[in-house]
PDB file of C-alpha atoms in Angstrom:
ATOM      1  CA  UNK A   1      27.035  23.156 -79.392  1.00  0.00           C
ATOM      2  CA  UNK A   2      30.645  22.066 -79.559  1.00  0.00           C
ATOM      3  CA  UNK A   3      31.711  18.897 -81.144  1.00  0.00           C
ATOM      4  CA  UNK A   4      32.401  17.167 -77.782  1.00  0.00           C
ATOM      5  CA  UNK A   5      28.907  18.361 -76.669  1.00  0.00           C
ATOM      6  CA  UNK A   6      27.338  17.031 -79.755  1.00  0.00           C
ATOM      7  CA  UNK A   7      29.094  13.662 -79.525  1.00  0.00           C
ATOM      8  CA  UNK A   8      28.053  13.384 -75.785  1.00  0.00           C
ATOM      9  CA  UNK A   9      24.409  14.127 -76.776  1.00  0.00           C
ATOM     10  CA  UNK A  10      24.528  11.480 -79.508  1.00  0.00           C
ATOM     11  CA  UNK A  11      26.060   8.871 -77.215  1.00  0.00           C
ATOM     12  CA  UNK A  12      23.269   9.575 -74.681  1.00  0.00           C
ATOM     13  CA  UNK A  13      20.561   9.201 -77.316  1.00  0.00           C
ATOM     14  CA  UNK A  14      22.231   6.008 -78.449  1.00  0.00           C
ATOM     15  CA  UNK A  15      22.216   4.719 -74.847  1.00  0.00           C
ATOM     16  CA  UNK A  16      18.717   5.573 -74.279  1.00  0.00           C
ATOM     17  CA  UNK A  17      17.571   4.098 -77.578  1.00  0.00           C
ATOM     18  CA  UNK A  18      19.420   0.781 -76.752  1.00  0.00           C
ATOM     19  CA  UNK A  19      17.983   0.552 -73.271  1.00  0.00           C
ATOM     20  CA  UNK A  20      14.355   1.338 -74.258  1.00  0.00           C
ATOM     21  CA  UNK A  21      14.275  -0.505 -77.629  1.00  0.00           C
ATOM     22  CA  UNK A  22      13.172   2.778 -79.415  1.00  0.00           C
ATOM     23  CA  UNK A  23      14.535   4.229 -82.543  1.00  0.00           C
ATOM     24  CA  UNK A  24      17.329   6.880 -82.453  1.00  0.00           C
ATOM     25  CA  UNK A  25      14.768   9.656 -83.384  1.00  0.00           C
ATOM     26  CA  UNK A  26      12.177   8.469 -80.779  1.00  0.00           C
ATOM     27  CA  UNK A  27      14.880   8.306 -78.064  1.00  0.00           C
ATOM     28  CA  UNK A  28      16.048  11.773 -79.053  1.00  0.00           C
ATOM     29  CA  UNK A  29      12.427  13.136 -78.920  1.00  0.00           C
ATOM     30  CA  UNK A  30      11.918  11.460 -75.477  1.00  0.00           C
ATOM     31  CA  UNK A  31      15.079  13.128 -74.220  1.00  0.00           C
ATOM     32  CA  UNK A  32      14.031  16.578 -75.565  1.00  0.00           C
ATOM     33  CA  UNK A  33      10.536  16.114 -74.083  1.00  0.00           C
ATOM     34  CA  UNK A  34      11.991  15.381 -70.596  1.00  0.00           C
ATOM     35  CA  UNK A  35      14.231  18.274 -70.888  1.00  0.00           C
ATOM     36  CA  UNK A  36      11.310  20.574 -71.734  1.00  0.00           C
ATOM     37  CA  UNK A  37       9.282  19.258 -68.768  1.00  0.00           C
ATOM     38  CA  UNK A  38      12.189  19.795 -66.347  1.00  0.00           C
ATOM     39  CA  UNK A  39      12.576  23.368 -67.710  1.00  0.00           C
ATOM     40  CA  UNK A  40       8.937  24.094 -67.177  1.00  0.00           C
ATOM     41  CA  UNK A  41       9.157  22.700 -63.625  1.00  0.00           C
ATOM     42  CA  UNK A  42      12.282  24.721 -62.849  1.00  0.00           C
ATOM     43  CA  UNK A  43      10.725  27.869 -64.167  1.00  0.00           C
ATOM     44  CA  UNK A  44       7.667  27.427 -62.031  1.00  0.00           C
ATOM     45  CA  UNK A  45       9.552  26.488 -58.870  1.00  0.00           C
ATOM     46  CA  UNK A  46      12.220  29.238 -59.407  1.00  0.00           C
ATOM     47  CA  UNK A  47       9.946  32.202 -59.882  1.00  0.00           C
ATOM     48  CA  UNK A  48      11.565  35.279 -58.209  1.00  0.00           C
ATOM     49  CA  UNK A  49       8.791  35.457 -55.625  1.00  0.00           C
ATOM     50  CA  UNK A  50       9.182  31.753 -54.606  1.00  0.00           C
ATOM     51  CA  UNK A  51      13.003  32.158 -54.368  1.00  0.00           C
ATOM     52  CA  UNK A  52      12.604  35.505 -52.344  1.00  0.00           C
ATOM     53  CA  UNK A  53      10.227  33.693 -49.940  1.00  0.00           C
ATOM     54  CA  UNK A  54      12.490  30.748 -49.597  1.00  0.00           C
ATOM     55  CA  UNK A  55      15.504  32.916 -48.881  1.00  0.00           C
ATOM     56  CA  UNK A  56      13.569  35.000 -46.325  1.00  0.00           C
ATOM     57  CA  UNK A  57      12.476  31.772 -44.499  1.00  0.00           C
ATOM     58  CA  UNK A  58      15.986  30.376 -44.620  1.00  0.00           C
ATOM     59  CA  UNK A  59      17.559  33.696 -43.383  1.00  0.00           C
ATOM     60  CA  UNK A  60      14.993  34.091 -40.528  1.00  0.00           C
ATOM     61  CA  UNK A  61      16.111  30.788 -38.969  1.00  0.00           C
ATOM     62  CA  UNK A  62      19.853  30.947 -39.902  1.00  0.00           C
ATOM     63  CA  UNK A  63      20.531  34.480 -38.635  1.00  0.00           C
ATOM     64  CA  UNK A  64      19.157  33.636 -35.273  1.00  0.00           C
ATOM     65  CA  UNK A  65      21.179  30.420 -34.870  1.00  0.00           C
ATOM     66  CA  UNK A  66      24.112  30.032 -32.605  1.00  0.00           C
ATOM     67  CA  UNK A  67      26.790  30.147 -35.316  1.00  0.00           C
ATOM     68  CA  UNK A  68      30.111  32.023 -35.811  1.00  0.00           C
ATOM     69  CA  UNK A  69      29.641  35.262 -37.697  1.00  0.00           C
ATOM     70  CA  UNK A  70      31.862  34.082 -40.487  1.00  0.00           C
ATOM     71  CA  UNK A  71      29.606  31.109 -41.053  1.00  0.00           C
ATOM     72  CA  UNK A  72      26.497  33.369 -41.125  1.00  0.00           C
ATOM     73  CA  UNK A  73      28.308  35.586 -43.725  1.00  0.00           C
ATOM     74  CA  UNK A  74      29.106  32.565 -45.956  1.00  0.00           C
ATOM     75  CA  UNK A  75      25.521  31.312 -45.681  1.00  0.00           C
ATOM     76  CA  UNK A  76      24.023  34.733 -46.238  1.00  0.00           C
ATOM     77  CA  UNK A  77      25.915  35.089 -49.583  1.00  0.00           C
ATOM     78  CA  UNK A  78      24.981  31.438 -50.586  1.00  0.00           C
ATOM     79  CA  UNK A  79      21.291  32.302 -49.826  1.00  0.00           C
ATOM     80  CA  UNK A  80      21.546  34.900 -52.593  1.00  0.00           C
ATOM     81  CA  UNK A  81      22.192  32.223 -54.986  1.00  0.00           C
ATOM     82  CA  UNK A  82      19.165  29.942 -54.313  1.00  0.00           C
ATOM     83  CA  UNK A  83      17.933  28.073 -57.184  1.00  0.00           C
ATOM     84  CA  UNK A  84      21.058  28.218 -59.314  1.00  0.00           C
ATOM     85  CA  UNK A  85      22.024  24.592 -58.957  1.00  0.00           C
ATOM     86  CA  UNK A  86      21.569  21.978 -61.729  1.00  0.00           C
ATOM     87  CA  UNK A  87      18.445  20.307 -60.272  1.00  0.00           C
ATOM     88  CA  UNK A  88      14.956  21.665 -59.733  1.00  0.00           C
ATOM     89  CA  UNK A  89      15.540  22.069 -55.895  1.00  0.00           C
ATOM     90  CA  UNK A  90      14.852  25.624 -54.806  1.00  0.00           C
ATOM     91  CA  UNK A  91      17.354  25.331 -51.946  1.00  0.00           C
ATOM     92  CA  UNK A  92      20.153  24.330 -54.374  1.00  0.00           C
ATOM     93  CA  UNK A  93      22.919  26.775 -54.861  1.00  0.00           C
ATOM     94  CA  UNK A  94      25.944  26.825 -57.392  1.00  0.00           C
ATOM     95  CA  UNK A  95      29.064  28.599 -56.134  1.00  0.00           C
ATOM     96  CA  UNK A  96      32.738  27.704 -56.065  1.00  0.00           C
ATOM     97  CA  UNK A  97      34.587  28.064 -52.874  1.00  0.00           C
ATOM     98  CA  UNK A  98      36.881  30.601 -54.690  1.00  0.00           C
ATOM     99  CA  UNK A  99      33.856  32.706 -55.756  1.00  0.00           C
ATOM    100  CA  UNK A 100      32.485  32.527 -52.250  1.00  0.00           C
ATOM    101  CA  UNK A 101      35.757  33.625 -50.769  1.00  0.00           C
ATOM    102  CA  UNK A 102      35.859  36.572 -53.231  1.00  0.00           C
ATOM    103  CA  UNK A 103      32.287  37.589 -52.313  1.00  0.00           C
ATOM    104  CA  UNK A 104      32.787  37.324 -48.488  1.00  0.00           C
ATOM    105  CA  UNK A 105      36.306  38.761 -48.197  1.00  0.00           C
ATOM    106  CA  UNK A 106      37.505  35.592 -46.482  1.00  0.00           C
ATOM    107  CA  UNK A 107      40.423  33.618 -47.665  1.00  0.00           C
ATOM    108  CA  UNK A 108      39.806  30.410 -49.496  1.00  0.00           C
ATOM    109  CA  UNK A 109      40.842  28.135 -46.740  1.00  0.00           C
ATOM    110  CA  UNK A 110      38.849  30.014 -44.213  1.00  0.00           C
ATOM    111  CA  UNK A 111      35.816  29.727 -46.517  1.00  0.00           C
ATOM    112  CA  UNK A 112      36.281  26.013 -46.738  1.00  0.00           C
ATOM    113  CA  UNK A 113      36.466  25.689 -42.981  1.00  0.00           C
ATOM    114  CA  UNK A 114      33.233  27.753 -42.587  1.00  0.00           C
ATOM    115  CA  UNK A 115      31.552  25.584 -44.946  1.00  0.00           C
ATOM    116  CA  UNK A 116      32.621  22.437 -43.150  1.00  0.00           C
ATOM    117  CA  UNK A 117      31.406  23.958 -39.970  1.00  0.00           C
ATOM    118  CA  UNK A 118      28.006  24.962 -41.482  1.00  0.00           C
ATOM    119  CA  UNK A 119      27.755  21.375 -42.820  1.00  0.00           C
ATOM    120  CA  UNK A 120      28.567  19.909 -39.408  1.00  0.00           C
ATOM    121  CA  UNK A 121      25.782  21.989 -37.964  1.00  0.00           C
ATOM    122  CA  UNK A 122      23.365  20.908 -40.566  1.00  0.00           C
ATOM    123  CA  UNK A 123      22.942  24.317 -42.492  1.00  0.00           C
ATOM    124  CA  UNK A 124      24.595  23.077 -45.703  1.00  0.00           C
ATOM    125  CA  UNK A 125      24.530  19.539 -47.166  1.00  0.00           C
ATOM    126  CA  UNK A 126      26.664  18.090 -49.880  1.00  0.00           C
ATOM    127  CA  UNK A 127      29.043  20.875 -51.005  1.00  0.00           C
ATOM    128  CA  UNK A 128      30.626  18.998 -53.934  1.00  0.00           C
ATOM    129  CA  UNK A 129      31.218  20.073 -57.502  1.00  0.00           C
ATOM    130  CA  UNK A 130      30.562  23.609 -56.542  1.00  0.00           C
ATOM    131  CA  UNK A 131      26.982  22.786 -55.694  1.00  0.00           C
ATOM    132  CA  UNK A 132      25.244  22.620 -52.329  1.00  0.00           C
ATOM    133  CA  UNK A 133      21.954  22.483 -50.703  1.00  0.00           C
ATOM    134  CA  UNK A 134      21.022  24.980 -47.985  1.00  0.00           C
ATOM    135  CA  UNK A 135      19.137  23.204 -45.118  1.00  0.00           C
ATOM    136  CA  UNK A 136      17.710  23.978 -41.817  1.00  0.00           C
ATOM    137  CA  UNK A 137      18.712  21.572 -39.107  1.00  0.00           C
ATOM    138  CA  UNK A 138      15.853  19.207 -38.228  1.00  0.00           C
ATOM    139  CA  UNK A 139      13.537  20.431 -41.080  1.00  0.00           C
ATOM    140  CA  UNK A 140      13.016  16.997 -42.442  1.00  0.00           C
ATOM    141  CA  UNK A 141      12.514  15.205 -39.223  1.00  0.00           C
ATOM    142  CA  UNK A 142       8.683  15.346 -39.292  1.00  0.00           C
ATOM    143  CA  UNK A 143       8.610  14.203 -42.865  1.00  0.00           C
ATOM    144  CA  UNK A 144      10.819  11.060 -42.274  1.00  0.00           C
ATOM    145  CA  UNK A 145       9.076  10.412 -38.972  1.00  0.00           C
ATOM    146  CA  UNK A 146       5.708  10.347 -40.925  1.00  0.00           C
ATOM    147  CA  UNK A 147       7.194   7.889 -43.447  1.00  0.00           C
ATOM    148  CA  UNK A 148       8.434   5.809 -40.573  1.00  0.00           C
ATOM    149  CA  UNK A 149       5.025   5.809 -38.775  1.00  0.00           C
ATOM    150  CA  UNK A 150       3.192   4.715 -41.931  1.00  0.00           C
ATOM    151  CA  UNK A 151       5.592   1.923 -42.700  1.00  0.00           C
ATOM    152  CA  UNK A 152       3.840  -1.378 -41.927  1.00  0.00           C
ATOM    153  CA  UNK A 153       6.608  -3.862 -41.465  1.00  0.00           C
ATOM    154  CA  UNK A 154       9.710  -2.275 -40.171  1.00  0.00           C
ATOM    155  CA  UNK A 155      11.183  -5.329 -38.403  1.00  0.00           C
ATOM    156  CA  UNK A 156      12.141  -7.986 -41.011  1.00  0.00           C
ATOM    157  CA  UNK A 157      14.084 -10.319 -38.669  1.00  0.00           C
ATOM    158  CA  UNK A 158      12.478 -10.234 -35.161  1.00  0.00           C
ATOM    159  CA  UNK A 159      15.102 -12.854 -33.892  1.00  0.00           C
ATOM    160  CA  UNK A 160      17.834 -10.396 -34.636  1.00  0.00           C
ATOM    161  CA  UNK A 161      16.140  -7.202 -33.727  1.00  0.00           C
ATOM    162  CA  UNK A 162      14.807  -8.277 -30.283  1.00  0.00           C
ATOM    163  CA  UNK A 163      18.125  -8.848 -28.487  1.00  0.00           C
ATOM    164  CA  UNK A 164      19.542  -5.659 -30.032  1.00  0.00           C
ATOM    165  CA  UNK A 165      16.638  -3.680 -28.927  1.00  0.00           C
ATOM    166  CA  UNK A 166      17.000  -5.128 -25.359  1.00  0.00           C
ATOM    167  CA  UNK A 167      20.728  -4.243 -25.294  1.00  0.00           C
ATOM    168  CA  UNK A 168      20.016  -0.612 -26.482  1.00  0.00           C
ATOM    169  CA  UNK A 169      17.407  -0.210 -23.827  1.00  0.00           C
ATOM    170  CA  UNK A 170      19.708  -1.481 -21.048  1.00  0.00           C
ATOM    171  CA  UNK A 171      22.488   0.813 -22.085  1.00  0.00           C
ATOM    172  CA  UNK A 172      20.194   3.765 -22.333  1.00  0.00           C
ATOM    173  CA  UNK A 173      18.923   3.153 -18.766  1.00  0.00           C
ATOM    174  CA  UNK A 174      22.594   2.704 -17.591  1.00  0.00           C
ATOM    175  CA  UNK A 175      23.616   6.070 -19.218  1.00  0.00           C
ATOM    176  CA  UNK A 176      20.598   7.773 -17.784  1.00  0.00           C
ATOM    177  CA  UNK A 177      21.455   6.302 -14.321  1.00  0.00           C
ATOM    178  CA  UNK A 178      25.082   7.426 -14.592  1.00  0.00           C
ATOM    179  CA  UNK A 179      23.926  10.906 -15.693  1.00  0.00           C
ATOM    180  CA  UNK A 180      21.577  11.156 -12.711  1.00  0.00           C
ATOM    181  CA  UNK A 181      24.252   9.915 -10.302  1.00  0.00           C
ATOM    182  CA  UNK A 182      26.729  12.513 -11.764  1.00  0.00           C
ATOM    183  CA  UNK A 183      24.166  15.316 -11.674  1.00  0.00           C
ATOM    184  CA  UNK A 184      23.268  14.604  -8.022  1.00  0.00           C
ATOM    185  CA  UNK A 185      26.856  14.550  -6.879  1.00  0.00           C
ATOM    186  CA  UNK A 186      27.847  17.691  -8.685  1.00  0.00           C
ATOM    187  CA  UNK A 187      24.751  19.758  -8.000  1.00  0.00           C
ATOM    188  CA  UNK A 188      24.838  19.013  -4.190  1.00  0.00           C
ATOM    189  CA  UNK A 189      21.861  16.673  -4.206  1.00  0.00           C
ATOM    190  CA  UNK A 190      23.767  14.024  -2.363  1.00  0.00           C
ATOM    191  CA  UNK A 191      24.867  16.073   0.676  1.00  0.00           C
TER     192      UNK A 191
END
């Protein structure tokens, strides 16, 4: 370990000890134990079989999506790096934009634009610090809908929520009415 790395570790241990009220050695042991647990979880989640299955699932959906070919090429290359990010997320990838450009044959600016487009479509999230998470648009909808359905008290201030809900309902009805009118005029339903 370099001197700077050693100093950073010592500072982290001192901070942990100060926050928890433990001794320096106890804090160091706790940090090492947590690192060991994370490594074990990562090893279990990132088995070659699990990553191959995750990649196949992602590619099956991504390759049939309506995306430009250059975006698909970038996502295909990134999918080969599943599980390489810092965290235990199996969809996490670590790859700089320069490395991705070199592997795809695109120029760096074109690679960036392809990643922005993929992010706008929901196929990549948070491409920062050379790390990203590959996602499938809408894959988390059911999970969050379930959380919302199980939440007991969603409205905290009914006096504030009620008028807003009525306004949204009126505007939605007006938009649907306008859309129906436009559709009727342009499809010949009004003749």
